[in-house]
mmCIF file of N, CA, C and O in Angstrom:
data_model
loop_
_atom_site.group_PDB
_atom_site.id
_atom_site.type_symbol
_atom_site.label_atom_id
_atom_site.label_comp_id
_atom_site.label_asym_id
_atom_site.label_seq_id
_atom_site.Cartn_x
_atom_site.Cartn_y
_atom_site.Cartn_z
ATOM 1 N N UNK A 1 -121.173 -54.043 -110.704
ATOM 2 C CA UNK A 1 -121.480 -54.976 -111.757
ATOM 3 C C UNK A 1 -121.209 -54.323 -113.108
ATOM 4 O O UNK A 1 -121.514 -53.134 -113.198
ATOM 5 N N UNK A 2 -120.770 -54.826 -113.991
ATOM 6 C CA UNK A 2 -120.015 -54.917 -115.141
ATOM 7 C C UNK A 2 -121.153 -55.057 -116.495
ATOM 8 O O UNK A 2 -121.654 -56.176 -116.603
ATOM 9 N N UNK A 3 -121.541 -54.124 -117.408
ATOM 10 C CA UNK A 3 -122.507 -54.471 -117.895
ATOM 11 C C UNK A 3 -122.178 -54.516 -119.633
ATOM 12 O O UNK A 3 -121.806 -53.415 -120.039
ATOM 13 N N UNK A 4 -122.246 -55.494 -120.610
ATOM 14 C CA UNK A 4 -121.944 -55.592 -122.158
ATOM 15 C C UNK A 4 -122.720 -54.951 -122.989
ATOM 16 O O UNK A 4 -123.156 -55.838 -123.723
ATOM 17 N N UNK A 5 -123.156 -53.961 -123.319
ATOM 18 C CA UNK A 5 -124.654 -54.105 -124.299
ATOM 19 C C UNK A 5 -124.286 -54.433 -125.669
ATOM 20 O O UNK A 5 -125.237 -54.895 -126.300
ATOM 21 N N UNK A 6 -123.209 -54.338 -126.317
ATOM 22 C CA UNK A 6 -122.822 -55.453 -127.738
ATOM 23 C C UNK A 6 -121.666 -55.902 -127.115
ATOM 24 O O UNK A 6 -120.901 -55.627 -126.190
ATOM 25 N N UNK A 7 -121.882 -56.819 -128.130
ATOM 26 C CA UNK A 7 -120.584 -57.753 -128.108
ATOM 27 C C UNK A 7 -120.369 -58.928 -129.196
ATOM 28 O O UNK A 7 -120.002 -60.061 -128.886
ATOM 29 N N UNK A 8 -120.636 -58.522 -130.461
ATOM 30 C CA UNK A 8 -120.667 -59.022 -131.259
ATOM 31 C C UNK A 8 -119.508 -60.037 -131.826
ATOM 32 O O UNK A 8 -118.775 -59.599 -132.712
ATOM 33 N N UNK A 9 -119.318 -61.356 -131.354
ATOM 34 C CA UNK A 9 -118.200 -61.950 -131.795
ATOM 35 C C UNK A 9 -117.807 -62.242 -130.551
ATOM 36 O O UNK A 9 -116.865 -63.033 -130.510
ATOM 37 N N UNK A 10 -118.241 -61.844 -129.465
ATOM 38 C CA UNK A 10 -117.660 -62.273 -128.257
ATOM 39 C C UNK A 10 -116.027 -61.959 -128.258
ATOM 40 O O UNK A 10 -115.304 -62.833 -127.781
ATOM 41 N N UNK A 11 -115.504 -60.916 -128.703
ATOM 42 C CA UNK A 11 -114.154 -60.954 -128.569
ATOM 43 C C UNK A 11 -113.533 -59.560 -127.486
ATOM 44 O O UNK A 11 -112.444 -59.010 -127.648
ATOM 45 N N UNK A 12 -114.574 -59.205 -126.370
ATOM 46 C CA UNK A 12 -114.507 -58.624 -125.149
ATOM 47 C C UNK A 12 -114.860 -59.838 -124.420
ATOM 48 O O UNK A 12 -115.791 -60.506 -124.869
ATOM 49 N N UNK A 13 -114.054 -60.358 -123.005
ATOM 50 C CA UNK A 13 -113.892 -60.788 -122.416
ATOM 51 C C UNK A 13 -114.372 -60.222 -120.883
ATOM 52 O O UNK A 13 -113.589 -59.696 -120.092
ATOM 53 N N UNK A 14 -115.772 -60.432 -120.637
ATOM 54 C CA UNK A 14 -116.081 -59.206 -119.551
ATOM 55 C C UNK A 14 -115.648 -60.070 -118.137
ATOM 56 O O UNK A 14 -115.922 -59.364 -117.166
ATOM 57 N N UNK A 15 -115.181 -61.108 -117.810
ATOM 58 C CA UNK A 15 -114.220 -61.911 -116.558
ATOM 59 C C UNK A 15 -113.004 -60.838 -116.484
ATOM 60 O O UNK A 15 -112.914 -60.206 -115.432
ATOM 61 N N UNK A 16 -112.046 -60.576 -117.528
ATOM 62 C CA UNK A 16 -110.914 -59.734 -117.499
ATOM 63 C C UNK A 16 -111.044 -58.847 -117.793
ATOM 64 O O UNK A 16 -110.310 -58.061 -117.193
ATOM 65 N N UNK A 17 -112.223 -58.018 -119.137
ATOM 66 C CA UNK A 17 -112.126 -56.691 -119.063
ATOM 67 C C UNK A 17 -111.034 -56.528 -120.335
ATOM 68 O O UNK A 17 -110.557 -55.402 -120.474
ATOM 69 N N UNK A 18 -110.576 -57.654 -121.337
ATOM 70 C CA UNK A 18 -109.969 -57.435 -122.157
ATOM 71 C C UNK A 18 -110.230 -57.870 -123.490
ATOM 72 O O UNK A 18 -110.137 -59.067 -123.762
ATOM 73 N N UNK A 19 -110.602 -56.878 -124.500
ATOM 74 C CA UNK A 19 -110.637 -56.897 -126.231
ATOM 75 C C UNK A 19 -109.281 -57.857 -126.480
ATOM 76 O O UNK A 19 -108.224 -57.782 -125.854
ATOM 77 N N UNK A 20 -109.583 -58.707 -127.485
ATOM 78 C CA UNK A 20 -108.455 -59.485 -127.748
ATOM 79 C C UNK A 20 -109.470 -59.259 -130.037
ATOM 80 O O UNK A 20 -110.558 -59.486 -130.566
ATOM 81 N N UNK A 21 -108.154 -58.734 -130.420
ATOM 82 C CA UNK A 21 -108.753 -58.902 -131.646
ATOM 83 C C UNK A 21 -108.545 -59.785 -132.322
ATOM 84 O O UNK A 21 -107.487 -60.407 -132.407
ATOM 85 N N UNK A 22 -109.678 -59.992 -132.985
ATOM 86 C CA UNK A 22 -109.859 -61.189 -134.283
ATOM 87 C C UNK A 22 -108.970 -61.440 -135.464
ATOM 88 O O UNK A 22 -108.694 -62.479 -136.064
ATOM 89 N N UNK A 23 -108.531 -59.961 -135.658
ATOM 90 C CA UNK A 23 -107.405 -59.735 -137.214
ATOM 91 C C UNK A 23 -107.142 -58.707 -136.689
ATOM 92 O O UNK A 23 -107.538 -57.900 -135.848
ATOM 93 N N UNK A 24 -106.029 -59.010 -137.690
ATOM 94 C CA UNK A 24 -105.600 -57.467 -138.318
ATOM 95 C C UNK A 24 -106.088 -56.622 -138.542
ATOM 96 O O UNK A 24 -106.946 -56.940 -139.365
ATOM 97 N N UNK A 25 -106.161 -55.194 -138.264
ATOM 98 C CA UNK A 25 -106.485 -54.199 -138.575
ATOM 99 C C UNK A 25 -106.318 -52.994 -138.291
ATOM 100 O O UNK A 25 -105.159 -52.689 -138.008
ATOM 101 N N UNK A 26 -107.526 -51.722 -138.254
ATOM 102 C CA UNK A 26 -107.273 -50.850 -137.972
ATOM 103 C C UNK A 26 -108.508 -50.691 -136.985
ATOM 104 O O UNK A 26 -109.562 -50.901 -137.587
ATOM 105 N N UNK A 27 -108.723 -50.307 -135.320
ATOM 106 C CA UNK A 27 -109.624 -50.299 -134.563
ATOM 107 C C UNK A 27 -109.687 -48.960 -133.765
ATOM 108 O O UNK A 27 -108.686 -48.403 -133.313
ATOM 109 N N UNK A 28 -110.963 -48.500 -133.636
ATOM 110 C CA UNK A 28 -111.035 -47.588 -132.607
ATOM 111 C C UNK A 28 -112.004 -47.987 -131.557
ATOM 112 O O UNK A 28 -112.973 -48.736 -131.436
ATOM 113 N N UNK A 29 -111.211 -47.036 -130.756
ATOM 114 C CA UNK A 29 -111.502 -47.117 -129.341
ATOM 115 C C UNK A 29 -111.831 -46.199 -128.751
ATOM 116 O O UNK A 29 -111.201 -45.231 -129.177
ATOM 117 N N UNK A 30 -112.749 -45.820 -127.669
ATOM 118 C CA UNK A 30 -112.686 -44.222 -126.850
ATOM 119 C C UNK A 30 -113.294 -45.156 -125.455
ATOM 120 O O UNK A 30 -113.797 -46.275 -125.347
ATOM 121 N N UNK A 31 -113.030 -44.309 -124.711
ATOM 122 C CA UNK A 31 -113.763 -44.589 -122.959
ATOM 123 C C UNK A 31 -114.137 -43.317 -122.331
ATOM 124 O O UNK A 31 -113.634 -42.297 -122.803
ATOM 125 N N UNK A 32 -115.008 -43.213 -121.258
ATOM 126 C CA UNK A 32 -115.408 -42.003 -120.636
ATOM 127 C C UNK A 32 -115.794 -42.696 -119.193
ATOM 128 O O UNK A 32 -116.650 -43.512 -118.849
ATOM 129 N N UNK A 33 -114.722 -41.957 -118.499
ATOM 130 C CA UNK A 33 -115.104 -42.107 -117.625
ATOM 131 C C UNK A 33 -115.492 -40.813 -115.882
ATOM 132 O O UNK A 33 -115.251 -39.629 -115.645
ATOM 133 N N UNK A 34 -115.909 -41.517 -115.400
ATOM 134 C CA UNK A 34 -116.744 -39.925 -114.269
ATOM 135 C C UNK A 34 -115.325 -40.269 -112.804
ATOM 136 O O UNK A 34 -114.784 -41.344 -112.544
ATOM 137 N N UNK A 35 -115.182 -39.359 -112.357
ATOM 138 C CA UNK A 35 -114.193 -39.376 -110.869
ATOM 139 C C UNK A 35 -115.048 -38.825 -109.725
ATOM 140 O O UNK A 35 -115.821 -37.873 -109.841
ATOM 141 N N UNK A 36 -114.828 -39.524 -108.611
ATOM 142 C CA UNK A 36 -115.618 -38.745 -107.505
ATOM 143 C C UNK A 36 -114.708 -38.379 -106.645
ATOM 144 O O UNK A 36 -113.577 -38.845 -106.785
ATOM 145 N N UNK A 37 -115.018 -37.362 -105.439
ATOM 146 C CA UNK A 37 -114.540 -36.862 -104.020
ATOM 147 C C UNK A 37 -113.574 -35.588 -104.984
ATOM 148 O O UNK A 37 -112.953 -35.589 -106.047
ATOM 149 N N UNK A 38 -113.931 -34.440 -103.755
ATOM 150 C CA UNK A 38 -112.743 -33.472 -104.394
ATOM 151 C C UNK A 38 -111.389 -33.438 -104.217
ATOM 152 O O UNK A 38 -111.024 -34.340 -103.463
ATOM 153 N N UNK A 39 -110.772 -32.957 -104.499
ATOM 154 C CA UNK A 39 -109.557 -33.203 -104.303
ATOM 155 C C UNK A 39 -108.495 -34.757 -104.278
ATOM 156 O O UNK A 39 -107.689 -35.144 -103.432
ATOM 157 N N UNK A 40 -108.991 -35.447 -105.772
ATOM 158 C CA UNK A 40 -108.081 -36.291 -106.307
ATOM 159 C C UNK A 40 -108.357 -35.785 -107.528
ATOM 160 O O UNK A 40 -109.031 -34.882 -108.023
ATOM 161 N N UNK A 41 -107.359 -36.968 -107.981
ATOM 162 C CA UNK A 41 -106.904 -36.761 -109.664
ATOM 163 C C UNK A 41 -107.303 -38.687 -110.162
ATOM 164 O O UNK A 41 -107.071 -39.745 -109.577
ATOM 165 N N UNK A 42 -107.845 -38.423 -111.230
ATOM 166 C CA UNK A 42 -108.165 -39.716 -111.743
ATOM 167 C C UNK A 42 -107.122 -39.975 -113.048
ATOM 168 O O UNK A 42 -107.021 -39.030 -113.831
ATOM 169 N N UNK A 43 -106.740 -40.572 -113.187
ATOM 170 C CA UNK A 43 -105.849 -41.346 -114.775
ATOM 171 C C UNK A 43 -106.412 -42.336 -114.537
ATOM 172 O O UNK A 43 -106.703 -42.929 -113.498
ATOM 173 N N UNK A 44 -106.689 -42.643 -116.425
ATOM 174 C CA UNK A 44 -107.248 -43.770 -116.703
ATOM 175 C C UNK A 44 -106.253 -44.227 -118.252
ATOM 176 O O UNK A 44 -106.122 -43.431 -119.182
ATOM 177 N N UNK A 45 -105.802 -45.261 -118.251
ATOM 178 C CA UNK A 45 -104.868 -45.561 -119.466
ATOM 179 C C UNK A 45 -105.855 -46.846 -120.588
ATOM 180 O O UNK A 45 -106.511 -47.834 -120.259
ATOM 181 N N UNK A 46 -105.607 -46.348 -121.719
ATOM 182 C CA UNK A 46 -106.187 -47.284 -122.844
ATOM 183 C C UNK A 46 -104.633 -48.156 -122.603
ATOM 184 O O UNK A 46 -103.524 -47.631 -122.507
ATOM 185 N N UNK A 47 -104.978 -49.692 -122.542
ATOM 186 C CA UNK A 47 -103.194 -50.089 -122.401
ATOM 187 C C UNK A 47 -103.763 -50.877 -123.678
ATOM 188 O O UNK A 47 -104.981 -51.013 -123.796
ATOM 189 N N UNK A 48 -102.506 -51.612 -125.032
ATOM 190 C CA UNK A 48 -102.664 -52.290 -125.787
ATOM 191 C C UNK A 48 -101.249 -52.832 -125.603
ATOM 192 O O UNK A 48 -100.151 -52.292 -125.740
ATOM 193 N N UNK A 49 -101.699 -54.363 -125.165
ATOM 194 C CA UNK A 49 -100.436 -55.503 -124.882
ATOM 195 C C UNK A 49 -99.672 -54.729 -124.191
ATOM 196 O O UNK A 49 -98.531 -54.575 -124.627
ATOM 197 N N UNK A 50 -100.016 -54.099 -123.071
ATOM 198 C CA UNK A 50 -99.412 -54.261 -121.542
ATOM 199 C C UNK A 50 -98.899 -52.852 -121.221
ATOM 200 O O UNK A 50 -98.556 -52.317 -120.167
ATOM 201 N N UNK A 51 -98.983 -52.314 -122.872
ATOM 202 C CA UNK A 51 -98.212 -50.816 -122.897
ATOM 203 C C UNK A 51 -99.035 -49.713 -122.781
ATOM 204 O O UNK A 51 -99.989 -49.872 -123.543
ATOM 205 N N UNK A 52 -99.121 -48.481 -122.075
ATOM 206 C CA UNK A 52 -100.381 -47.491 -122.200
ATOM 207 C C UNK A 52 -100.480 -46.532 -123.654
ATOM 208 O O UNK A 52 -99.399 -46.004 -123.914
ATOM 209 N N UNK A 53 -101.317 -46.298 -124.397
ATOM 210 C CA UNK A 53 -101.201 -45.853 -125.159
ATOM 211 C C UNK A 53 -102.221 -44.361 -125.678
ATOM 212 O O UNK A 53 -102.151 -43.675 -126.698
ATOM 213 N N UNK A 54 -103.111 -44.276 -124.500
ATOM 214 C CA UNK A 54 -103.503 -43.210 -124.624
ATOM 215 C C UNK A 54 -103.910 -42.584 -122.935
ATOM 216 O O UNK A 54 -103.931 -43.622 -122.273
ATOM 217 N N UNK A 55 -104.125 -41.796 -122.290
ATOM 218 C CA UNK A 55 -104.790 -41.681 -121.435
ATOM 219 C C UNK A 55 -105.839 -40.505 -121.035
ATOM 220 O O UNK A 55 -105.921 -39.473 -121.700
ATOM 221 N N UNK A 56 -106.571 -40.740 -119.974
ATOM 222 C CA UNK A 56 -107.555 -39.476 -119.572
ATOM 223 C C UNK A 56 -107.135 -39.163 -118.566
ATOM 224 O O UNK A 56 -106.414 -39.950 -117.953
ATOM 225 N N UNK A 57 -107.502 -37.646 -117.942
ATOM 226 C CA UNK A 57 -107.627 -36.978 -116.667
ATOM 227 C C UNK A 57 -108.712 -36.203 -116.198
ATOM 228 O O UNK A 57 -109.551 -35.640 -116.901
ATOM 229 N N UNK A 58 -108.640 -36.211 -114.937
ATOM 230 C CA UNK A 58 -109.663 -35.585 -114.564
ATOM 231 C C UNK A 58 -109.364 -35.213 -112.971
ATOM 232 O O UNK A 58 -109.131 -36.057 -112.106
ATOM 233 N N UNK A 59 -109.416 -33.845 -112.772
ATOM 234 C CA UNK A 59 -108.317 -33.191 -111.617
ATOM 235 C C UNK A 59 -108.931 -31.962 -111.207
ATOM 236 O O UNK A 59 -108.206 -31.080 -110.746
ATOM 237 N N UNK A 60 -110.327 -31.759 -111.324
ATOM 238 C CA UNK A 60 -110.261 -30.252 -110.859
ATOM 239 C C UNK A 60 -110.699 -30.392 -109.545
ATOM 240 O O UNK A 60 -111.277 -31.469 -109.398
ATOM 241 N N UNK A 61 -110.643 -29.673 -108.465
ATOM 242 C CA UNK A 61 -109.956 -29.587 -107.215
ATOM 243 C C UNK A 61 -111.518 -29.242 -106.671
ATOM 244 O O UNK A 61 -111.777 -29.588 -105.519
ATOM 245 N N UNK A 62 -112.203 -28.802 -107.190
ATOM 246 C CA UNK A 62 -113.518 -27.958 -106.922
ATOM 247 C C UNK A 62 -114.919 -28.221 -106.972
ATOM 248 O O UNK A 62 -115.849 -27.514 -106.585
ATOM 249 N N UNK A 63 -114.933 -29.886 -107.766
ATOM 250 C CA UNK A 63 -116.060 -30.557 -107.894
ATOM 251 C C UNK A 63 -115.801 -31.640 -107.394
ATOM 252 O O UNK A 63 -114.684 -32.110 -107.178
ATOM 253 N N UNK A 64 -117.360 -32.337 -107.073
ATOM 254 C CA UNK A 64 -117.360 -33.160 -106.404
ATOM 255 C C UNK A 64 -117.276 -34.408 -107.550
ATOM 256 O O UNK A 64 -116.695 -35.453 -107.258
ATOM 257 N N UNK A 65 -117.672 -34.284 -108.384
ATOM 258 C CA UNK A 65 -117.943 -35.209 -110.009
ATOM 259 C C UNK A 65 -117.117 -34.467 -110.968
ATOM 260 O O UNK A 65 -117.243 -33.253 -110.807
ATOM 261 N N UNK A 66 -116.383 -34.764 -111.830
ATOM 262 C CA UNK A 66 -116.082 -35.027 -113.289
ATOM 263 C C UNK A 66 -115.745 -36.324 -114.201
ATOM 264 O O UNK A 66 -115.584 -37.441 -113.710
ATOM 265 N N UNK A 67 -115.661 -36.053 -115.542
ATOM 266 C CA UNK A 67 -115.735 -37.004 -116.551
ATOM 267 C C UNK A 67 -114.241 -36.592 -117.471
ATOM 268 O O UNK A 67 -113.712 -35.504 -117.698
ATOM 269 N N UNK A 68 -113.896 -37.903 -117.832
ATOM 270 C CA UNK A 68 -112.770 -37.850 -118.193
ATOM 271 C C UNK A 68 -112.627 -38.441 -119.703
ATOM 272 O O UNK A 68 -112.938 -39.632 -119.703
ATOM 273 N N UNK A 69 -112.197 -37.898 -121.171
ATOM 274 C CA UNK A 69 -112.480 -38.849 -122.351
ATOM 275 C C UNK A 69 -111.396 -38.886 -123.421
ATOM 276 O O UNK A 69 -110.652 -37.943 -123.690
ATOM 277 N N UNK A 70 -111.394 -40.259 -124.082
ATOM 278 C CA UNK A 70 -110.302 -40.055 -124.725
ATOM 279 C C UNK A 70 -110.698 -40.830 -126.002
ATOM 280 O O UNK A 70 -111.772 -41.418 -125.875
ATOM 281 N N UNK A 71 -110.106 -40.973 -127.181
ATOM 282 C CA UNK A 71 -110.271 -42.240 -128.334
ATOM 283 C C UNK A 71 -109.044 -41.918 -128.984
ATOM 284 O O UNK A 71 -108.346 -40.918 -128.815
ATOM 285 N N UNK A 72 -108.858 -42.931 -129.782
ATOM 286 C CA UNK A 72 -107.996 -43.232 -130.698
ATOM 287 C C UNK A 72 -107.652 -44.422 -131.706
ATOM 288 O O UNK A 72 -107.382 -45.418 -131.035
ATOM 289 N N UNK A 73 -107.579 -44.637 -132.849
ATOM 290 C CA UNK A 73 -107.281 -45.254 -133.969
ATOM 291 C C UNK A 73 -105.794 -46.135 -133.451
ATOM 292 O O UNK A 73 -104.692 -45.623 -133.253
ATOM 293 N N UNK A 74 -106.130 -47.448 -133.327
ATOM 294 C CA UNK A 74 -105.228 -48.433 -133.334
ATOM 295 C C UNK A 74 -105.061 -49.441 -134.727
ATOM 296 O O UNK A 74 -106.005 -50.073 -135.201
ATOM 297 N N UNK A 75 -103.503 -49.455 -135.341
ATOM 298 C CA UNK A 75 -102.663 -50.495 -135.887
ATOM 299 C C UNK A 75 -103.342 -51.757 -135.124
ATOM 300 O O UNK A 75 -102.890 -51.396 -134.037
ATOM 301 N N UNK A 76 -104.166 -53.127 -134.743
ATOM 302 C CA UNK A 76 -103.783 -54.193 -134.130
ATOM 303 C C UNK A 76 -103.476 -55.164 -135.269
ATOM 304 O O UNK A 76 -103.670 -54.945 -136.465
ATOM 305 N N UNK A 77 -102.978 -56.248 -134.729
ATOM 306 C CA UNK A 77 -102.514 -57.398 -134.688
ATOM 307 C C UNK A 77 -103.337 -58.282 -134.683
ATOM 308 O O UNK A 77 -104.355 -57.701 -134.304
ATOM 309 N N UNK A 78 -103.678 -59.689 -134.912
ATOM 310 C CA UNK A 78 -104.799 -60.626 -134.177
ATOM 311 C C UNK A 78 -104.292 -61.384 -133.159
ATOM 312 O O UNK A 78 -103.478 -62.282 -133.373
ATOM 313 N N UNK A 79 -104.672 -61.121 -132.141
ATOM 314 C CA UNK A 79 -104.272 -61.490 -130.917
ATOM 315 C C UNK A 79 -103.964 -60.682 -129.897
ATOM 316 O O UNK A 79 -103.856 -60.945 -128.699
ATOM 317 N N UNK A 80 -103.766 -59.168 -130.767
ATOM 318 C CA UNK A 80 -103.751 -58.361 -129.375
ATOM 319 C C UNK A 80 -104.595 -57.888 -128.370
ATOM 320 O O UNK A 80 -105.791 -58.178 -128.364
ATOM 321 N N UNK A 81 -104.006 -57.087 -127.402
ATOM 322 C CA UNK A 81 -105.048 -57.151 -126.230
ATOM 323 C C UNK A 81 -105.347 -55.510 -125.925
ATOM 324 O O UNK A 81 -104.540 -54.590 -126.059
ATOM 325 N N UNK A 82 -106.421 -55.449 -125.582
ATOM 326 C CA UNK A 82 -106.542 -53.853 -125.548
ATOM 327 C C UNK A 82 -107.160 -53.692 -123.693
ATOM 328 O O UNK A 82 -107.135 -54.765 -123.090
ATOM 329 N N UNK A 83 -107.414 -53.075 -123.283
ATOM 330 C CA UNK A 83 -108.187 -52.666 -121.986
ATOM 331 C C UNK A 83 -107.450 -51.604 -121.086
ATOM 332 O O UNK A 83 -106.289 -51.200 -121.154
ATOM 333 N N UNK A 84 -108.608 -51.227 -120.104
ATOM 334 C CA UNK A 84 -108.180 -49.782 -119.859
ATOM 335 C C UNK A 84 -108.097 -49.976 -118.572
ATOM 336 O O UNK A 84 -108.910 -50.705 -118.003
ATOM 337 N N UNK A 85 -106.960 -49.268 -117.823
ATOM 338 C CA UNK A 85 -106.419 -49.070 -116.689
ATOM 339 C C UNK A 85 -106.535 -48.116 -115.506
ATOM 340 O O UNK A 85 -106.207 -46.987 -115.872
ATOM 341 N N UNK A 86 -106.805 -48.149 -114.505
ATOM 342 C CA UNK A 86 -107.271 -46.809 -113.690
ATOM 343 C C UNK A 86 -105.591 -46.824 -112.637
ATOM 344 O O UNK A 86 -105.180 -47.524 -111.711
ATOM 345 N N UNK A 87 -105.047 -45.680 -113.399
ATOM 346 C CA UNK A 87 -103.687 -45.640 -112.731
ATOM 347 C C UNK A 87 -103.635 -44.912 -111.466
ATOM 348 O O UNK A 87 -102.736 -45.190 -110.672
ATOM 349 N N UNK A 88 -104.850 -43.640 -111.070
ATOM 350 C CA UNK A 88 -105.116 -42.943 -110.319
ATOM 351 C C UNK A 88 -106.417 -42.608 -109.977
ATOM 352 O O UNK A 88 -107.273 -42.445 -110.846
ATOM 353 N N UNK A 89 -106.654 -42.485 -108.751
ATOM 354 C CA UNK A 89 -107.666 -42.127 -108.645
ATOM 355 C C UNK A 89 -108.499 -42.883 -108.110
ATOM 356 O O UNK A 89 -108.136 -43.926 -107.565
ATOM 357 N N UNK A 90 -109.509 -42.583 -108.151
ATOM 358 C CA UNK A 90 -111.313 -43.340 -107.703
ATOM 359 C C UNK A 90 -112.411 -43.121 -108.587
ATOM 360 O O UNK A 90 -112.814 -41.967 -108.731
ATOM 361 N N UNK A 91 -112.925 -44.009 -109.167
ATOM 362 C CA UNK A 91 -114.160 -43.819 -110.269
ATOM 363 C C UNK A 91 -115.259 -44.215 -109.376
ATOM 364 O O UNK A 91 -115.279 -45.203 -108.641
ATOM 365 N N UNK A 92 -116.178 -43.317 -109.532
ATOM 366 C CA UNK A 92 -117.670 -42.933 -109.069
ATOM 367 C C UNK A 92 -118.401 -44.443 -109.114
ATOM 368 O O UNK A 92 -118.961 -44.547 -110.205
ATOM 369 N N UNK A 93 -118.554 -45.445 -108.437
ATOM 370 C CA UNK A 93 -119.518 -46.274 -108.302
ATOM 371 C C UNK A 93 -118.179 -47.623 -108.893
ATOM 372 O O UNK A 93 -118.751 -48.666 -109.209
ATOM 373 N N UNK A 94 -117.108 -47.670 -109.004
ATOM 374 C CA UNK A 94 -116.317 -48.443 -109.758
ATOM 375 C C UNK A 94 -116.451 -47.762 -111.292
ATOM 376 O O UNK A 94 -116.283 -46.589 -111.623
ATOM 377 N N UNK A 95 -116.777 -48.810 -112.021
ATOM 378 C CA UNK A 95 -117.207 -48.908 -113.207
ATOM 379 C C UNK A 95 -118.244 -48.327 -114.216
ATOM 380 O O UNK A 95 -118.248 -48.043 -115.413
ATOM 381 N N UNK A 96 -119.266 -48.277 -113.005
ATOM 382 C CA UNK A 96 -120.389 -48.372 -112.895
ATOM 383 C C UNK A 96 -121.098 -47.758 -114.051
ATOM 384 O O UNK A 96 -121.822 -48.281 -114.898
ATOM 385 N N UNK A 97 -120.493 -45.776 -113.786
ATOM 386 C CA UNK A 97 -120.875 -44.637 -114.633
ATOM 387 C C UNK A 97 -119.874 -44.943 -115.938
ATOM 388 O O UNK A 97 -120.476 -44.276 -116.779
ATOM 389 N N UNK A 98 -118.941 -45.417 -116.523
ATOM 390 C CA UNK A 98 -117.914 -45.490 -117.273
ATOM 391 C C UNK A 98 -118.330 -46.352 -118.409
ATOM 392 O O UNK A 98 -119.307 -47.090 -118.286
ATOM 393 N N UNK A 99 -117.464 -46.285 -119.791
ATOM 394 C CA UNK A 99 -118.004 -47.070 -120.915
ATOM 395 C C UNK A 99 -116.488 -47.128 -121.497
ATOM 396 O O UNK A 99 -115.553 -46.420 -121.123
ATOM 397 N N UNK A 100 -116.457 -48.266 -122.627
ATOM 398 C CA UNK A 100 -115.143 -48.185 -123.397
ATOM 399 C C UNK A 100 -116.004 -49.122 -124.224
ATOM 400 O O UNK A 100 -116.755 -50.063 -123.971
ATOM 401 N N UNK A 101 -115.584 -48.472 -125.339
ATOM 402 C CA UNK A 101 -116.218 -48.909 -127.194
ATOM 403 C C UNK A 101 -114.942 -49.246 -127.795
ATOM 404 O O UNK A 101 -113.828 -48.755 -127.617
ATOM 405 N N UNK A 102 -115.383 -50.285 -128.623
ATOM 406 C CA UNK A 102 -113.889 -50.154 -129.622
ATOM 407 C C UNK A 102 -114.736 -51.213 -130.964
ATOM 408 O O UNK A 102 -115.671 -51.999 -130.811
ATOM 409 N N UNK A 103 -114.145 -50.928 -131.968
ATOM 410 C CA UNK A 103 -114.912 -51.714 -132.985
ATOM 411 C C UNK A 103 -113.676 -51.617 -134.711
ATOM 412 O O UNK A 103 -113.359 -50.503 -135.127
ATOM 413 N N UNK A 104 -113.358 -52.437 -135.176
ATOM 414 C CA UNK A 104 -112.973 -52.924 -136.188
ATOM 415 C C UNK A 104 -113.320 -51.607 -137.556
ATOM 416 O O UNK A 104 -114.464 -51.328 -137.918
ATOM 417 N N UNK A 105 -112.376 -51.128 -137.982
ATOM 418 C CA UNK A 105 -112.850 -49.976 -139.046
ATOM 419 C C UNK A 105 -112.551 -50.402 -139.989
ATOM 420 O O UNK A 105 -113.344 -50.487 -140.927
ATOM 421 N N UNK A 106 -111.328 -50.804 -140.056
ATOM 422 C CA UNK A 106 -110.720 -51.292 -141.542
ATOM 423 C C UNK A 106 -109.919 -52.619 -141.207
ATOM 424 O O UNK A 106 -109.076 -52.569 -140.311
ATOM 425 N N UNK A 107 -110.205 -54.100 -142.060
ATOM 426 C CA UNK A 107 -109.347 -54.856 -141.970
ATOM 427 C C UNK A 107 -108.346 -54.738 -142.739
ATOM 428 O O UNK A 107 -108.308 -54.081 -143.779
ATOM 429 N N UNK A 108 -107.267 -55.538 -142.135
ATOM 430 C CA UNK A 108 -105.951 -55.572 -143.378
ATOM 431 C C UNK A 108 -105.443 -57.090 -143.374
ATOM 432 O O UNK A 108 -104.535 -57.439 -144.127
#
């Protein structure tokens, strides 16, 4: 289960899992997320409109748990789409342990 604690403006979409912004601007974003079982590798991609634009890893061979983190300052558009991708791997409970923030810094 999938959980919101803001959501101011309703412009996260928790059915798809996708930020669609309001304006123009300048937005950041970060996610953290945990990997389980030893011996995989987790990637997780920030995608904005379909393209990946940042990603995490998390690969050490020797634990049974790690956490994986990333952020970054996005150019959007109004209308674009932001959400994050699990290209590899297995995340600990799904979702469950994991978070992704993103919030409006500067309009233009």
């Amino acid at each position: 289960m999938e959980l919101v604690l803001v959501n101011i403006g309703n412009h996260f979409d928790l059915a798809s899992s996708i930020f669609v912004a309001p304006r123009k601007g300048i937005y950041s974003f970060s996610f953290h997320v945990v990997k389980v079982y030893n011996r995989q590798t987790i990637q997780v991609s920030l995608m904005q409109n379909g393209y990946p634009v940042i990603s995490a890893f998390a690969g050490d061979q020797d634990v049974t748990r790690e956490a994986a983190s990333n952020g970054v300052l996005l150019l959007m558009e109004r209308e674009d789409k932001v959400h994050l991708k699990l290209e590899r791997g297995n995340l600990m409970g799904g979702w469950k342990y994991s978070t992704f923030s993103g919030f409006l810094v500067f309009p233009l």
